[in-house]
């Protein structure tokens, strides 16, 4: 469990980092929080010739919130995003999801952008970005491009970041209307990658009738899966909605795989149960009078730090 | 000395009562902790900064023939020092590793070679050893070496091993390493004649010790002296020393083995010598250079040891009160590819299965079977969790069959205190009769019922059910043979500084021996705990020793050290008596000073007594003048050292009891299972524990806590996921799930202290108890919550989900006590 030899680069600025990445091309890898990359190197599952450590690029250590959403820089740690009060008010799903990412010590090092690039289909942030229809900004020597969530994730542990490129930020747009969100999951242990996780957003009209219900899933598909479940709930109020029907529809539309922690059948069952639970909580939050007409804004949304997402 | 059956009270009278407050019995903070939490621990990998490091190429196949090894491409790797294969091994190193524990039932014991000879028998078996300037270079070289294998069909799983379509070792028929039957009475006839009978088929899976620190060994050869110093992260330095001396054909006196701080063992490190433990010293001598190997986690998963896997068939006959009349148990035990540690695990299962109960006529038969997997050797609990699981599943089944309370059925079968010592008529793992020496089992059961609120639980369960929640309670009792022989030694020495130095040969892996043994000595000698320094596991200080396993350290070394301390005390009083002109029996030792009981002003510090104990030619400081030929007031009619006496204020004693002493306890757990997701949550975990006198209650509770954490792991999280080709699918901490603090319940503990008559301190072992009944208690509680039988452990949510489906499909019968009650998932639960 020792990595093969590599050259270590520690650029002090973004241009310098992009220069280096350009020079090393296919043989280079960005080192951010290292929480995923270092184990991969130690197990010799990857053997890049060059590591470009971006931990010196402090200009990228930011979380910025404006009227439209939250922009997270490449060096913002999960813990920074989780703790950011403005970000939480604008996009509650961030904190709701982040508290389920591993443990505090890992969140102190791991970066939110890094976890998107890592593109683990069990990563909470991949589901959040996908549900919100966010994007990632990629830079290379001489140019940048913005890639929407739907195109960003190309396969399990595969994103569209190309050699010579690095992700400089991710953008999480604010949800509009009277919308409530929830993120729950069932994991073997507290902080483990989930057997199944659901990020849900439910939008209500002024009569508190459901106009939109969408959910994004973890660990049940090779890339983050977003389902529109509105058809089963439209017009219902949080009190009358048939959540289980939404869960059934979601279960019908997922094709999970089996692994040693959960069979495909059990995963699909979790999709059914957790979808119903997450949508219901999201709808109840959306109906909360504290939530204004312009989307979210309640300090209370998901700020409770419950230990186990699946129980409520 | 050897203790026979003298009751502790009688012995205590011989020595004067040490003054209060006593160190023994108080929850003193651990002496070792400051060092450990300050990062000043010295673990194996902290040593040998300049040592060459070894890495191993290990078999990727579960069963294969090694055809060819091409090391050529590795030769250019920078920093490579040497590469070794089986062909390079000289003399006794080329022989199979020792069969540590022979047994007449172990008819076909097999062990591996330090490096694979022709066949590999499990994924992870060492094939090539690479030595390089550091571990990075060694792993680079490993990557470049190619080993050509001819894969052979592997044997994985107990059923396959028993079917024996393929043989792990071609010369072992039926894959049976060992077969043992023990019987008292005619159990089969008793079952047949009983008014009621049941048959259970039980399954328990593998887990492993998983100490935080893996194995590791570091060796230093002194070419001029022809001597070898080994540091090993082991549970037996004396065992490693003897094994290496034999393998390398060195005189024992030219080999030393020292254990540095050890980051946990839990059993796996009692096995010895591991291939690396003989190879590293051999290479250190060959290269005349320090060599080190530190196991990494993947290596630990695939090339050390596992435990627990068994299939059990229980046939039981009982009367209308649930009293067992006959018990007939058949066990198939998976021992993995080799039997280096013999049949110890199934031997323990088959005897300790009986727990605190009288089984009527008892017959147990086990077969220990080879599979192409990592070998199985004791892991904390060592076969007992499986045995307790068999017995307690049986108790629950009897209760359910008869419609009786589960605790009442247990009560009806308990051995009563007045029946002690209780002889089961069987042989225990130490080759000695299974005779319980002490315990009050009815009192233990009573205490747990009170602690957990057993009698009130039915109402709570119904109330929870009405709220759409499922809760269940379970309990399980055990008896644990602890402190097995053959012996352990203690050496106690008072230096002229007045400080006391203690050594015992067995090792420490974090148990707190430095503290507990110091407490024992402090009381025996009348000195402060801070003035006592304890060394363990260093053959330079104590050459004769056995090791730390079987909850034996406190019992064996604790008592040996107490006896040695009494020897030193006697000598100190004699010398002080001569110096003070007071009869020794009129003296006492208080805070390191010997003084007259009648007149405390007549006194002499222990340090001065130490000076006087060693007649000197040369003074080295002011204090030592008194011991030189012209100092003091010597009696010229006597030699300076009297006949039969020795210089120095020290003593060495050995403790060797005739057989084990038996601790006991009962655990109860309350769980909640999610009616929809089938997730399992622990609501309460209660322990009643009897290990005799508590030397340090805090340390005992710590042992129990750690054991319970492992019990939770074994019941709900841990297993070894081998696929049919013998690959271990979860050989990392990402997929082998041990409970975090967030999964470990708060443990509520109540103690019972029934003294053991088997040793001077009246103690019984406490090291393993916490883990033993956990799996059984969880199975009982989950069954209680769900209403159908649980026969396979561990259990994870997706399995509970599957059982519910089968139950709803009518494939699993309900518990009788629930047969009438509704048992459907509440469809409306997710409605607001
Ligand atoms: C025990 C444990 C449990 C975990 N549990 C969870 C969990 O439950 N949920 C979860 O989502 N995650 C989990 N993680 C992963 C954690 O969130 C990681 O931090 C995250 O996946 C990667 O972020 P990082 O900053 O550590 O990236 P690194 O490990 O440094 O990099 C990961 C990959 O992304 C690339 N990369 C990183 N940043 C950039 C960038 N700016 N531009 C281009 N490429 C980049 C790297 O080259 C590498 O390929 C866990 C990790 C551990 C160790």
JSON list of C-alpha atoms and ligand atoms in Angstrom, two decimals, chain A residues 29-40 54 74 77-78 100-103 106 109-118 120 122-125 161 165-168 185 191-194, chain B residues 740, ligand 1:
[
{"chain": "A", "resi": 29, "resn": "UNK", "atom": "CA", "xyz": [-3.70, 14.31, -11.85]},
{"chain": "A", "resi": 30, "resn": "UNK", "atom": "CA", "xyz": [-5.04, 17.09, -9.69]},
{"chain": "A", "resi": 31, "resn": "UNK", "atom": "CA", "xyz": [-4.61, 16.53, -5.96]},
{"chain": "A", "resi": 32, "resn": "UNK", "atom": "CA", "xyz": [-7.31, 18.31, -3.97]},
{"chain": "A", "resi": 33, "resn": "UNK", "atom": "CA", "xyz": [-8.37, 16.96, -0.55]},
{"chain": "A", "resi": 34, "resn": "UNK", "atom": "CA", "xyz": [-6.79, 13.61, -1.36]},
{"chain": "A", "resi": 35, "resn": "UNK", "atom": "CA", "xyz": [-9.53, 11.69, 0.41]},
{"chain": "A", "resi": 36, "resn": "UNK", "atom": "CA", "xyz": [-10.24, 9.64, -2.68]},
{"chain": "A", "resi": 37, "resn": "UNK", "atom": "CA", "xyz": [-7.05, 10.01, -4.70]},
{"chain": "A", "resi": 38, "resn": "UNK", "atom": "CA", "xyz": [-4.53, 9.01, -2.04]},
{"chain": "A", "resi": 39, "resn": "UNK", "atom": "CA", "xyz": [-6.16, 5.63, -1.30]},
{"chain": "A", "resi": 40, "resn": "UNK", "atom": "CA", "xyz": [-6.32, 4.98, -5.05]},
{"chain": "A", "resi": 54, "resn": "UNK", "atom": "CA", "xyz": [-3.95, 22.62, -5.84]},
{"chain": "A", "resi": 74, "resn": "UNK", "atom": "CA", "xyz": [-12.29, 24.17, -6.09]},
{"chain": "A", "resi": 77, "resn": "UNK", "atom": "CA", "xyz": [-13.81, 21.91, 1.74]},
{"chain": "A", "resi": 78, "resn": "UNK", "atom": "CA", "xyz": [-17.03, 20.02, 2.30]},
{"chain": "A", "resi": 100, "resn": "UNK", "atom": "CA", "xyz": [-24.27, 12.64, 5.11]},
{"chain": "A", "resi": 101, "resn": "UNK", "atom": "CA", "xyz": [-20.85, 12.79, 3.40]},
{"chain": "A", "resi": 102, "resn": "UNK", "atom": "CA", "xyz": [-18.47, 10.61, 5.42]},
{"chain": "A", "resi": 103, "resn": "UNK", "atom": "CA", "xyz": [-17.36, 12.02, 8.79]},
{"chain": "A", "resi": 106, "resn": "UNK", "atom": "CA", "xyz": [-13.01, 13.68, 5.99]},
{"chain": "A", "resi": 109, "resn": "UNK", "atom": "CA", "xyz": [-10.12, 17.82, 3.92]},
{"chain": "A", "resi": 110, "resn": "UNK", "atom": "CA", "xyz": [-12.31, 16.61, 1.08]},
{"chain": "A", "resi": 111, "resn": "UNK", "atom": "CA", "xyz": [-13.44, 19.26, -1.42]},
{"chain": "A", "resi": 112, "resn": "UNK", "atom": "CA", "xyz": [-16.93, 19.53, -2.83]},
{"chain": "A", "resi": 113, "resn": "UNK", "atom": "CA", "xyz": [-15.64, 20.16, -6.33]},
{"chain": "A", "resi": 114, "resn": "UNK", "atom": "CA", "xyz": [-13.24, 17.21, -5.97]},
{"chain": "A", "resi": 115, "resn": "UNK", "atom": "CA", "xyz": [-16.11, 14.94, -5.09]},
{"chain": "A", "resi": 116, "resn": "UNK", "atom": "CA", "xyz": [-17.96, 16.05, -8.23]},
{"chain": "A", "resi": 117, "resn": "UNK", "atom": "CA", "xyz": [-14.93, 15.39, -10.44]},
{"chain": "A", "resi": 118, "resn": "UNK", "atom": "CA", "xyz": [-14.45, 12.05, -8.71]},
{"chain": "A", "resi": 120, "resn": "UNK", "atom": "CA", "xyz": [-18.76, 8.48, -7.51]},
{"chain": "A", "resi": 122, "resn": "UNK", "atom": "CA", "xyz": [-22.67, 7.18, -4.39]},
{"chain": "A", "resi": 123, "resn": "UNK", "atom": "CA", "xyz": [-21.43, 10.72, -3.78]},
{"chain": "A", "resi": 124, "resn": "UNK", "atom": "CA", "xyz": [-24.07, 12.98, -2.29]},
{"chain": "A", "resi": 125, "resn": "UNK", "atom": "CA", "xyz": [-22.87, 16.07, -4.13]},
{"chain": "A", "resi": 161, "resn": "UNK", "atom": "CA", "xyz": [-12.83, 16.60, -17.19]},
{"chain": "A", "resi": 165, "resn": "UNK", "atom": "CA", "xyz": [-8.15, 20.58, -17.48]},
{"chain": "A", "resi": 166, "resn": "UNK", "atom": "CA", "xyz": [-9.13, 21.33, -13.94]},
{"chain": "A", "resi": 167, "resn": "UNK", "atom": "CA", "xyz": [-12.44, 22.15, -12.34]},
{"chain": "A", "resi": 168, "resn": "UNK", "atom": "CA", "xyz": [-12.30, 25.62, -10.83]},
{"chain": "A", "resi": 185, "resn": "UNK", "atom": "CA", "xyz": [-30.30, 7.88, 2.80]},
{"chain": "A", "resi": 191, "resn": "UNK", "atom": "CA", "xyz": [-21.09, 8.18, 7.27]},
{"chain": "A", "resi": 192, "resn": "UNK", "atom": "CA", "xyz": [-20.75, 5.25, 4.88]},
{"chain": "A", "resi": 193, "resn": "UNK", "atom": "CA", "xyz": [-21.52, 5.58, 1.22]},
{"chain": "A", "resi": 194, "resn": "UNK", "atom": "CA", "xyz": [-25.25, 4.96, 1.12]},
{"chain": "B", "resi": 740, "resn": "UNK", "atom": "CA", "xyz": [-17.87, 3.16, 14.59]},
{"chain": "C", "resi": 1, "resn": "LIG", "atom": "C1", "xyz": [-13.71, 7.05, 4.71]},
{"chain": "C", "resi": 1, "resn": "LIG", "atom": "C2", "xyz": [-14.27, 7.90, 3.62]},
{"chain": "C", "resi": 1, "resn": "LIG", "atom": "C3", "xyz": [-15.63, 7.98, 3.48]},
{"chain": "C", "resi": 1, "resn": "LIG", "atom": "C4", "xyz": [-16.17, 8.75, 2.47]},
{"chain": "C", "resi": 1, "resn": "LIG", "atom": "N1", "xyz": [-17.53, 8.80, 2.38]},
{"chain": "C", "resi": 1, "resn": "LIG", "atom": "C5", "xyz": [-18.09, 9.60, 1.43]},
{"chain": "C", "resi": 1, "resn": "LIG", "atom": "C6", "xyz": [-19.49, 9.71, 1.32]},
{"chain": "C", "resi": 1, "resn": "LIG", "atom": "O1", "xyz": [-20.26, 9.13, 2.10]},
{"chain": "C", "resi": 1, "resn": "LIG", "atom": "N2", "xyz": [-19.99, 10.48, 0.32]},
{"chain": "C", "resi": 1, "resn": "LIG", "atom": "C7", "xyz": [-19.17, 11.16, -0.55]},
{"chain": "C", "resi": 1, "resn": "LIG", "atom": "O2", "xyz": [-19.67, 11.85, -1.42]},
{"chain": "C", "resi": 1, "resn": "LIG", "atom": "N3", "xyz": [-17.85, 11.06, -0.46]},
{"chain": "C", "resi": 1, "resn": "LIG", "atom": "C8", "xyz": [-17.28, 10.31, 0.50]},
{"chain": "C", "resi": 1, "resn": "LIG", "atom": "N4", "xyz": [-15.92, 10.24, 0.59]},
{"chain": "C", "resi": 1, "resn": "LIG", "atom": "C9", "xyz": [-15.11, 10.94, -0.42]},
{"chain": "C", "resi": 1, "resn": "LIG", "atom": "C10", "xyz": [-14.87, 12.35, -0.04]},
{"chain": "C", "resi": 1, "resn": "LIG", "atom": "O3", "xyz": [-16.04, 13.09, -0.16]},
{"chain": "C", "resi": 1, "resn": "LIG", "atom": "C11", "xyz": [-13.81, 12.89, -0.98]},
{"chain": "C", "resi": 1, "resn": "LIG", "atom": "O4", "xyz": [-13.27, 13.97, -0.38]},
{"chain": "C", "resi": 1, "resn": "LIG", "atom": "C12", "xyz": [-14.25, 13.33, -2.36]},
{"chain": "C", "resi": 1, "resn": "LIG", "atom": "O5", "xyz": [-14.87, 12.30, -3.03]},
{"chain": "C", "resi": 1, "resn": "LIG", "atom": "C13", "xyz": [-13.08, 13.78, -3.22]},
{"chain": "C", "resi": 1, "resn": "LIG", "atom": "O6", "xyz": [-12.67, 15.03, -2.83]},
{"chain": "C", "resi": 1, "resn": "LIG", "atom": "P1", "xyz": [-11.14, 15.34, -2.56]},
{"chain": "C", "resi": 1, "resn": "LIG", "atom": "O7", "xyz": [-11.02, 16.81, -2.46]},
{"chain": "C", "resi": 1, "resn": "LIG", "atom": "O8", "xyz": [-10.66, 14.56, -1.42]},
{"chain": "C", "resi": 1, "resn": "LIG", "atom": "O9", "xyz": [-10.47, 14.86, -3.95]},
{"chain": "C", "resi": 1, "resn": "LIG", "atom": "P2", "xyz": [-9.15, 14.08, -4.26]},
{"chain": "C", "resi": 1, "resn": "LIG", "atom": "O10", "xyz": [-9.12, 12.79, -3.52]},
{"chain": "C", "resi": 1, "resn": "LIG", "atom": "O11", "xyz": [-7.97, 14.95, -4.09]},
{"chain": "C", "resi": 1, "resn": "LIG", "atom": "O12", "xyz": [-9.39, 13.82, -5.81]},
{"chain": "C", "resi": 1, "resn": "LIG", "atom": "C14", "xyz": [-10.34, 12.92, -6.26]},
{"chain": "C", "resi": 1, "resn": "LIG", "atom": "C15", "xyz": [-10.32, 12.87, -7.78]},
{"chain": "C", "resi": 1, "resn": "LIG", "atom": "O13", "xyz": [-10.79, 14.09, -8.33]},
{"chain": "C", "resi": 1, "resn": "LIG", "atom": "C16", "xyz": [-9.79, 14.76, -9.06]},
{"chain": "C", "resi": 1, "resn": "LIG", "atom": "N5", "xyz": [-9.91, 16.17, -8.72]},
{"chain": "C", "resi": 1, "resn": "LIG", "atom": "C17", "xyz": [-10.11, 16.70, -7.49]},
{"chain": "C", "resi": 1, "resn": "LIG", "atom": "N6", "xyz": [-10.27, 18.02, -7.57]},
{"chain": "C", "resi": 1, "resn": "LIG", "atom": "C18", "xyz": [-10.16, 18.35, -8.87]},
{"chain": "C", "resi": 1, "resn": "LIG", "atom": "C19", "xyz": [-10.25, 19.57, -9.58]},
{"chain": "C", "resi": 1, "resn": "LIG", "atom": "N7", "xyz": [-10.49, 20.73, -8.96]},
{"chain": "C", "resi": 1, "resn": "LIG", "atom": "N8", "xyz": [-10.11, 19.53, -10.91]},
{"chain": "C", "resi": 1, "resn": "LIG", "atom": "C20", "xyz": [-9.87, 18.37, -11.57]},
{"chain": "C", "resi": 1, "resn": "LIG", "atom": "N9", "xyz": [-9.77, 17.20, -10.94]},
{"chain": "C", "resi": 1, "resn": "LIG", "atom": "C21", "xyz": [-9.93, 17.19, -9.59]},
{"chain": "C", "resi": 1, "resn": "LIG", "atom": "C22", "xyz": [-8.50, 14.13, -8.63]},
{"chain": "C", "resi": 1, "resn": "LIG", "atom": "O14", "xyz": [-7.54, 14.20, -9.66]},
{"chain": "C", "resi": 1, "resn": "LIG", "atom": "C23", "xyz": [-8.93, 12.70, -8.36]},
{"chain": "C", "resi": 1, "resn": "LIG", "atom": "O15", "xyz": [-9.02, 12.01, -9.55]},
{"chain": "C", "resi": 1, "resn": "LIG", "atom": "C24", "xyz": [-15.34, 9.48, 1.58]},
{"chain": "C", "resi": 1, "resn": "LIG", "atom": "C25", "xyz": [-13.96, 9.41, 1.74]},
{"chain": "C", "resi": 1, "resn": "LIG", "atom": "C26", "xyz": [-13.41, 8.64, 2.75]},
{"chain": "C", "resi": 1, "resn": "LIG", "atom": "C27", "xyz": [-11.93, 8.60, 2.89]}
]
